[in-house]
mmCIF file of C-alpha atoms in Angstrom:
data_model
loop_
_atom_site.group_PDB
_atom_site.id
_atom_site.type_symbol
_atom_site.label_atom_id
_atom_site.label_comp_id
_atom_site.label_asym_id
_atom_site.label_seq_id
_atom_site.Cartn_x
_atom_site.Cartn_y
_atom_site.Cartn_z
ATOM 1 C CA UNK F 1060 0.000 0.000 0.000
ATOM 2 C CA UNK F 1061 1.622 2.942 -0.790
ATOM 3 C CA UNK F 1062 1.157 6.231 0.891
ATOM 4 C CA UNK F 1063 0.170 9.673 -0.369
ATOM 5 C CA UNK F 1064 3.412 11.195 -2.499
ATOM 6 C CA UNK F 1065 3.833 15.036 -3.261
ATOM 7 C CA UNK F 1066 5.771 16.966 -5.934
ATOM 8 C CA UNK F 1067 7.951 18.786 -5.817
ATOM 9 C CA UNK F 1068 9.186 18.924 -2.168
ATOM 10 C CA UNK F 1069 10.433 22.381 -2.500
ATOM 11 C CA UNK F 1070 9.888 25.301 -4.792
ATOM 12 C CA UNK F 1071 10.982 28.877 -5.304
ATOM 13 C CA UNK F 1072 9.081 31.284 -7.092
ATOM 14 C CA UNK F 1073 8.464 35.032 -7.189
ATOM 15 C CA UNK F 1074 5.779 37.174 -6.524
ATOM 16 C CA UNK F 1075 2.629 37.115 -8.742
ATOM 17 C CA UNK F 1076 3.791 34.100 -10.534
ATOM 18 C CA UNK F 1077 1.750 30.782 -10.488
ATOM 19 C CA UNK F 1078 2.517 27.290 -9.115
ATOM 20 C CA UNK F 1079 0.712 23.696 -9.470
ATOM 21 C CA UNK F 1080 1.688 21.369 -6.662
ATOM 22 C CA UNK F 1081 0.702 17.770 -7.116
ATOM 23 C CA UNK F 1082 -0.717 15.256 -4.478
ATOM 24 C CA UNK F 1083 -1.078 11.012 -5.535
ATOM 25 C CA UNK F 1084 -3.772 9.552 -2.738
ATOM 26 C CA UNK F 1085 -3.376 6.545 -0.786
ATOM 27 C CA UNK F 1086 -4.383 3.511 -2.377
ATOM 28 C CA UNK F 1087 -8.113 3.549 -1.948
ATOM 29 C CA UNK F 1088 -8.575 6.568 -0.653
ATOM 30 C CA UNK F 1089 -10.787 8.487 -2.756
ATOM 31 C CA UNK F 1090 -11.112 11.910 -0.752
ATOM 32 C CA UNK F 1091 -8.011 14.712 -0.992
ATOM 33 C CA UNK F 1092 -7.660 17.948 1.057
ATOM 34 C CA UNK F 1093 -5.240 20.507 1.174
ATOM 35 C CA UNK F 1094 -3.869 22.419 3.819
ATOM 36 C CA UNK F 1095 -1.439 25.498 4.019
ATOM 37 C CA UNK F 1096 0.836 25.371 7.272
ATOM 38 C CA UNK F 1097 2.752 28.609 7.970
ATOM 39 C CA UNK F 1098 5.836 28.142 10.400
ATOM 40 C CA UNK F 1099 5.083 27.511 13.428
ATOM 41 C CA UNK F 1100 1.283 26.973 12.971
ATOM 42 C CA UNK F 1101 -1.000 24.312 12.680
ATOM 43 C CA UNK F 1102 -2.657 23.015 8.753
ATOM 44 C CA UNK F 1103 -5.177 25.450 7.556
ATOM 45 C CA UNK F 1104 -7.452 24.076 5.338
ATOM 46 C CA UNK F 1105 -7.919 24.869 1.951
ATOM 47 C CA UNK F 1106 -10.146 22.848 0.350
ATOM 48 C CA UNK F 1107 -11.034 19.051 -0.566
ATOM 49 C CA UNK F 1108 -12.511 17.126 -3.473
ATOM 50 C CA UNK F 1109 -14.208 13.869 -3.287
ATOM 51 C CA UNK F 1110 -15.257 12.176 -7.001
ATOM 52 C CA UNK F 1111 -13.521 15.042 -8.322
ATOM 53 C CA UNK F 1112 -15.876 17.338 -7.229
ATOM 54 C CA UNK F 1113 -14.880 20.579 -4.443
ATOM 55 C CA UNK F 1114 -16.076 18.899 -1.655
ATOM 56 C CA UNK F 1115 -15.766 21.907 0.643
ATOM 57 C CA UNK F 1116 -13.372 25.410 0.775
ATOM 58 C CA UNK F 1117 -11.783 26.798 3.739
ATOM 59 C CA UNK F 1118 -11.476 30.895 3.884
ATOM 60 C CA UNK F 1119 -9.102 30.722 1.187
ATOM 61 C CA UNK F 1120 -9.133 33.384 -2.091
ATOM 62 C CA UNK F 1121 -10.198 32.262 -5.723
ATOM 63 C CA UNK F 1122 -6.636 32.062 -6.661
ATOM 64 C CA UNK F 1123 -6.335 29.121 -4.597
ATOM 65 C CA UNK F 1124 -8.152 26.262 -7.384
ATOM 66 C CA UNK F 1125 -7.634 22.705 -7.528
ATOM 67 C CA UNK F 1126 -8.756 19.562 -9.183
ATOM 68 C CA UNK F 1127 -8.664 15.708 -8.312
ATOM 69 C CA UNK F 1128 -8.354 13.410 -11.389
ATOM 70 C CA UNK F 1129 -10.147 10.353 -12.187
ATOM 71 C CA UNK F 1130 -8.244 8.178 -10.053
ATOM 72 C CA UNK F 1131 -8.354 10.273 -7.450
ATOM 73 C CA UNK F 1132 -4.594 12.472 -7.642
ATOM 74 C CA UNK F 1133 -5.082 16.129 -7.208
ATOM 75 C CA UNK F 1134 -3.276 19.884 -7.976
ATOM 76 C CA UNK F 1135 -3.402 22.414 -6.334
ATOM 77 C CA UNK F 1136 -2.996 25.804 -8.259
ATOM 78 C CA UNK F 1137 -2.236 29.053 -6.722
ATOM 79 C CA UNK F 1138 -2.477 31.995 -9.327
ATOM 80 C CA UNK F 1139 -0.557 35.487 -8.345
ATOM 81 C CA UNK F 1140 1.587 34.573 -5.812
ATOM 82 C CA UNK F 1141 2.021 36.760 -2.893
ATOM 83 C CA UNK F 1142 5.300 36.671 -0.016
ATOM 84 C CA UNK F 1143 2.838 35.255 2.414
ATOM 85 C CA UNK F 1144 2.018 32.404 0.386
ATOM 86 C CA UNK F 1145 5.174 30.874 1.344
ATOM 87 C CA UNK F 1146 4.477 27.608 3.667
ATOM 88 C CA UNK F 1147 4.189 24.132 3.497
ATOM 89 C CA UNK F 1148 1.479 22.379 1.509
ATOM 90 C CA UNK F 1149 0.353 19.399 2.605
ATOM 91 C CA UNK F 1150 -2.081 17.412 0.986
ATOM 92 C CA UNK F 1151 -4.038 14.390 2.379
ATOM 93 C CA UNK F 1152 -5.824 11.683 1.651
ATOM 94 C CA UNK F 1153 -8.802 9.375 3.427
ATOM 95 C CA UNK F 1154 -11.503 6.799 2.848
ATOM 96 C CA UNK F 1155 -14.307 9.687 2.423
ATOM 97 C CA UNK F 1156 -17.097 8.927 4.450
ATOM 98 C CA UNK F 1157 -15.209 6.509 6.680
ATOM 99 C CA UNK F 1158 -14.040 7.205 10.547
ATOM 100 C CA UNK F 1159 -10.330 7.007 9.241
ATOM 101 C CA UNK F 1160 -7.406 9.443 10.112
ATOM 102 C CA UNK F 1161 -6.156 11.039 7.243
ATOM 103 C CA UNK F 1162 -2.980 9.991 5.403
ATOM 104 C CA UNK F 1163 -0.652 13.186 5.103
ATOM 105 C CA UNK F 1164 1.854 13.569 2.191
ATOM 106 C CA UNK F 1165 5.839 15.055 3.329
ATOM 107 C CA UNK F 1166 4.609 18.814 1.596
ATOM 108 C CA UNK F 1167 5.484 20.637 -0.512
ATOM 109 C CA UNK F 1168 7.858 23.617 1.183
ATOM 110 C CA UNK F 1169 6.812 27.088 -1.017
ATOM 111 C CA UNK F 1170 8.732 30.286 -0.868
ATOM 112 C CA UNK F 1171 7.689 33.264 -2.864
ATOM 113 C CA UNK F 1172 10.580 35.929 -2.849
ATOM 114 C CA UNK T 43 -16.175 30.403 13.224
ATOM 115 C CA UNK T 44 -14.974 27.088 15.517
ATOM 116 C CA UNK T 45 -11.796 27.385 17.265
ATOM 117 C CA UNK T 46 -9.387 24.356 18.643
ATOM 118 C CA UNK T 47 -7.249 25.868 21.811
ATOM 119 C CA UNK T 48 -4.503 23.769 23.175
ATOM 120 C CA UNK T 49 -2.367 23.724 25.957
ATOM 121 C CA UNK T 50 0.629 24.381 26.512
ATOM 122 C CA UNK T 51 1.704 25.971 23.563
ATOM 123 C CA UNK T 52 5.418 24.236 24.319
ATOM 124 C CA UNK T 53 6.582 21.794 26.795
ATOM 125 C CA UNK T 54 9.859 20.343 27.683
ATOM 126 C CA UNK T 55 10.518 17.677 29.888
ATOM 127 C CA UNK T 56 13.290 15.723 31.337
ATOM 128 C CA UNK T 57 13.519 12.467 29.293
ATOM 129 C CA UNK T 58 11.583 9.592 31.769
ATOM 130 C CA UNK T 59 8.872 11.979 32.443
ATOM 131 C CA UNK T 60 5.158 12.196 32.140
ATOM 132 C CA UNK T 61 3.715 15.025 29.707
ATOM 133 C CA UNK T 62 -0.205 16.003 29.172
ATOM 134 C CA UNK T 63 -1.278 18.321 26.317
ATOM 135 C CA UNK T 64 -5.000 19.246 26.588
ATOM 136 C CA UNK T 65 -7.478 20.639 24.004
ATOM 137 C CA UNK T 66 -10.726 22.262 24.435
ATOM 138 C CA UNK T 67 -13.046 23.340 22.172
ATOM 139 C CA UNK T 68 -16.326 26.092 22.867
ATOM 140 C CA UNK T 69 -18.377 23.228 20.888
ATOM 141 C CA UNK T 70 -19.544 19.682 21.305
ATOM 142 C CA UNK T 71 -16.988 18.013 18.887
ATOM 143 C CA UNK T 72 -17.783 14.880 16.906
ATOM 144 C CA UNK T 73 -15.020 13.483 17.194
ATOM 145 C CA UNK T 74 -11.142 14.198 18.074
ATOM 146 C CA UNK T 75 -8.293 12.928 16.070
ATOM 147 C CA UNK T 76 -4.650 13.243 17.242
ATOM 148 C CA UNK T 77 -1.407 13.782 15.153
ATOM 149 C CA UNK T 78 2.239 13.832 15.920
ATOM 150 C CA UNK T 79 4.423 15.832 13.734
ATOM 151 C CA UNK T 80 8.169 15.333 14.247
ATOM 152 C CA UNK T 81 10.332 18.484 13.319
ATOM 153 C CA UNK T 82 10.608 19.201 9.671
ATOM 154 C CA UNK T 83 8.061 16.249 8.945
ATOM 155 C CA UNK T 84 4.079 16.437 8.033
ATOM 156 C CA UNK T 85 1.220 14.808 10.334
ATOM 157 C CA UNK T 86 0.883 11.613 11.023
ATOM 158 C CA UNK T 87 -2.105 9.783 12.397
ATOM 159 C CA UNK T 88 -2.030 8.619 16.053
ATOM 160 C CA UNK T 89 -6.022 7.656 16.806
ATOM 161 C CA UNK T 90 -9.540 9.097 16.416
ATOM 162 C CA UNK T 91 -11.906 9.144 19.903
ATOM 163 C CA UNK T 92 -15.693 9.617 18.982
ATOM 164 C CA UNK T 93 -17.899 8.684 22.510
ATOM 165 C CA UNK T 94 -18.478 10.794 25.241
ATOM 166 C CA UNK T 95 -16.011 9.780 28.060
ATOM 167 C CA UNK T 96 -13.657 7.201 25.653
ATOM 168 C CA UNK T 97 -10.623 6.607 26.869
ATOM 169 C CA UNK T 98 -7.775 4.803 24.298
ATOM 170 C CA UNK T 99 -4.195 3.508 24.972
ATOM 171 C CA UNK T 100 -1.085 3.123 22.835
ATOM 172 C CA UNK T 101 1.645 1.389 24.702
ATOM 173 C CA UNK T 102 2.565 4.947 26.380
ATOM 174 C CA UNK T 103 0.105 7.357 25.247
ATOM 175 C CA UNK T 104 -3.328 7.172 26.744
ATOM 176 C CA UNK T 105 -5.725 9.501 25.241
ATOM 177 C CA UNK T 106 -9.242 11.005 26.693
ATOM 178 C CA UNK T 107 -12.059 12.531 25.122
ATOM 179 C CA UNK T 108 -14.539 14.244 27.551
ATOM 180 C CA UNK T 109 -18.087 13.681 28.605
ATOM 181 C CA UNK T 110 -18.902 16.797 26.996
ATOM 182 C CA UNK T 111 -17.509 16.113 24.089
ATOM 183 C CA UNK T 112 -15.312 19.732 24.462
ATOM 184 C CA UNK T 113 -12.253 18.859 25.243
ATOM 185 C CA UNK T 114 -9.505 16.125 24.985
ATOM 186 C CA UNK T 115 -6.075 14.997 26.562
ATOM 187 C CA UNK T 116 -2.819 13.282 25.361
ATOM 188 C CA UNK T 117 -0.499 11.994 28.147
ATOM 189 C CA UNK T 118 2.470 10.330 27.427
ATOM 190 C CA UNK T 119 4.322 8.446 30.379
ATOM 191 C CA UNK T 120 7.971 7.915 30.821
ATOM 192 C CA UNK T 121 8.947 10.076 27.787
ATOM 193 C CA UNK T 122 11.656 8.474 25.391
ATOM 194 C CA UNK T 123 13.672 11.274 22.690
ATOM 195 C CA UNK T 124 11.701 9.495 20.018
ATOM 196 C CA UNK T 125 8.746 11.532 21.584
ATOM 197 C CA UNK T 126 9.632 14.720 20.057
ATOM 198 C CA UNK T 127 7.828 16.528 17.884
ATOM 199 C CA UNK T 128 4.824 18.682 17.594
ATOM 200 C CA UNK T 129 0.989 17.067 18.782
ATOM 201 C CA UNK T 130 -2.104 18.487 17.521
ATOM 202 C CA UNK T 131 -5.666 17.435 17.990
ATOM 203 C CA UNK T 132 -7.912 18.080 15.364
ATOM 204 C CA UNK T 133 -11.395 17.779 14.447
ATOM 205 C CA UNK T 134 -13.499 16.377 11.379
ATOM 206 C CA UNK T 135 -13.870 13.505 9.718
ATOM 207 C CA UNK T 136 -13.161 11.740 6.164
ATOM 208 C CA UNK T 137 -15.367 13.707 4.230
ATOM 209 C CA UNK T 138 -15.243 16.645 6.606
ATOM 210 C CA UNK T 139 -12.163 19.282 6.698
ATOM 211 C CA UNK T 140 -10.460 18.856 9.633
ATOM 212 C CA UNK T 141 -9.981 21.450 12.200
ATOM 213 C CA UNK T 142 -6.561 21.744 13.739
ATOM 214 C CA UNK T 143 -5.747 22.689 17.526
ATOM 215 C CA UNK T 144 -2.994 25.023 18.193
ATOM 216 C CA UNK T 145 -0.644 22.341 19.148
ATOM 217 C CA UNK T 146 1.977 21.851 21.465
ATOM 218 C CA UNK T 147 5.915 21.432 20.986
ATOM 219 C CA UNK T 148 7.492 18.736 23.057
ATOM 220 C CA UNK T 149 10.927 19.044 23.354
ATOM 221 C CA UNK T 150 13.042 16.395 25.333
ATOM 222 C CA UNK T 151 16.114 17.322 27.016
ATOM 223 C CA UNK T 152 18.034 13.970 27.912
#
């Protein structure tokens, strides 16, 4: 069984660009959410899909979009990228309406300079 | 909107001794999950309590979840360096987002 992978582990980019971050989902897991963790902090979410479909949005702005794929991988996309965007990105995975803990992925660590 | 307090914020303990992190919560909560995150690492699933009152063990960590269904406690006897790392309870389930707590840093000194 393999757990949920992330690309890429760390990225650079500059302000106002755009960056896709990819999350695969646990072998049969068929929900995926997103968080943002700033230093320090605990995950914020961002949003989650379930059959491909936004299954929920935390207080996030529209440049924050994602998708989940047919079998069940997911982007996130982040559109005009601002300093305090930088964070980890974790993405995670579960059994949807089962009582399971989510499976986490390592992140992806952003920086925006 | 609902908010997840824990306490402490940090902790640090002599190696061999007890440490308690407690979360409480202005709302009945459905359920309470717990996750370790070791330094530099990403969250990792310790166990979910759902009944008023439940009480779980894993070999050293014992967790509660209260009658009212507002707060929660991880204690962790006898702490080994392999204990390190930041715990945070959090609420929601599979098809739910989850709501974090604050959490609380556990450093070790040996």
């Amino acid at each position: 069984e393999t757990g949920v992978t992330q690309s890429p582990t760390h990225l650079i980019k500059t302000r106002g660009q755009q960056v896709t971050l990819r999350c695969s989902s646990q072998s049969g897991h068929n929900t995926v959410s997103w968080y943002q963790q700033a230093l320090g902090q605990g995950p914020q979410f961002i949003f989650q899909y379930y059959r491909e479909e936004e299954n929920g949005r935390g207080n996030f702005p529209p440049r924050f979009s994602g998708l989940q794929f047919p079998n069940y991988s997911s982007e996130l996309n982040v559109n005009a990228l601002e300093l305090d965007d930088s964070a980890l990105y974790l993405c995670a995975s579960s059994r949807g309406t089962e009582n399971y803990g989510y499976t986490f992925g390592s992140g992806t660590r952003l920086t925006v300079v | 909107g609902q908010q997840v307090m824990q306490i402490p914020q940090y902790q640090h303990v002599q190696e061999g001794e007890d440490f308690t992190t407690y979360c409480n919560s202005s709302t009945t909560l459905s359920n309470i999950q717990w996750y370790k995150q070791r330094p530099g690492g990403h969250p990792v699933f310790l166990i979910q309590l759902v009944k008023s009152g439940e009480v779980k063990k894993q070999k050293r960590l014992t967790f509660q979840f209260g009658e009212a269904k507002k707060n929660s406690s991880l204690h962790i006897t006898a702490t080994q360096t392999t204990d390190v790392g930041t715990y945070f309870c959090a609420n929601g389930f599979g098809n739910e987002k989850l709501t974090f707590g604050t959490g609380t840093r556990l450093t070790i000194i040996p």
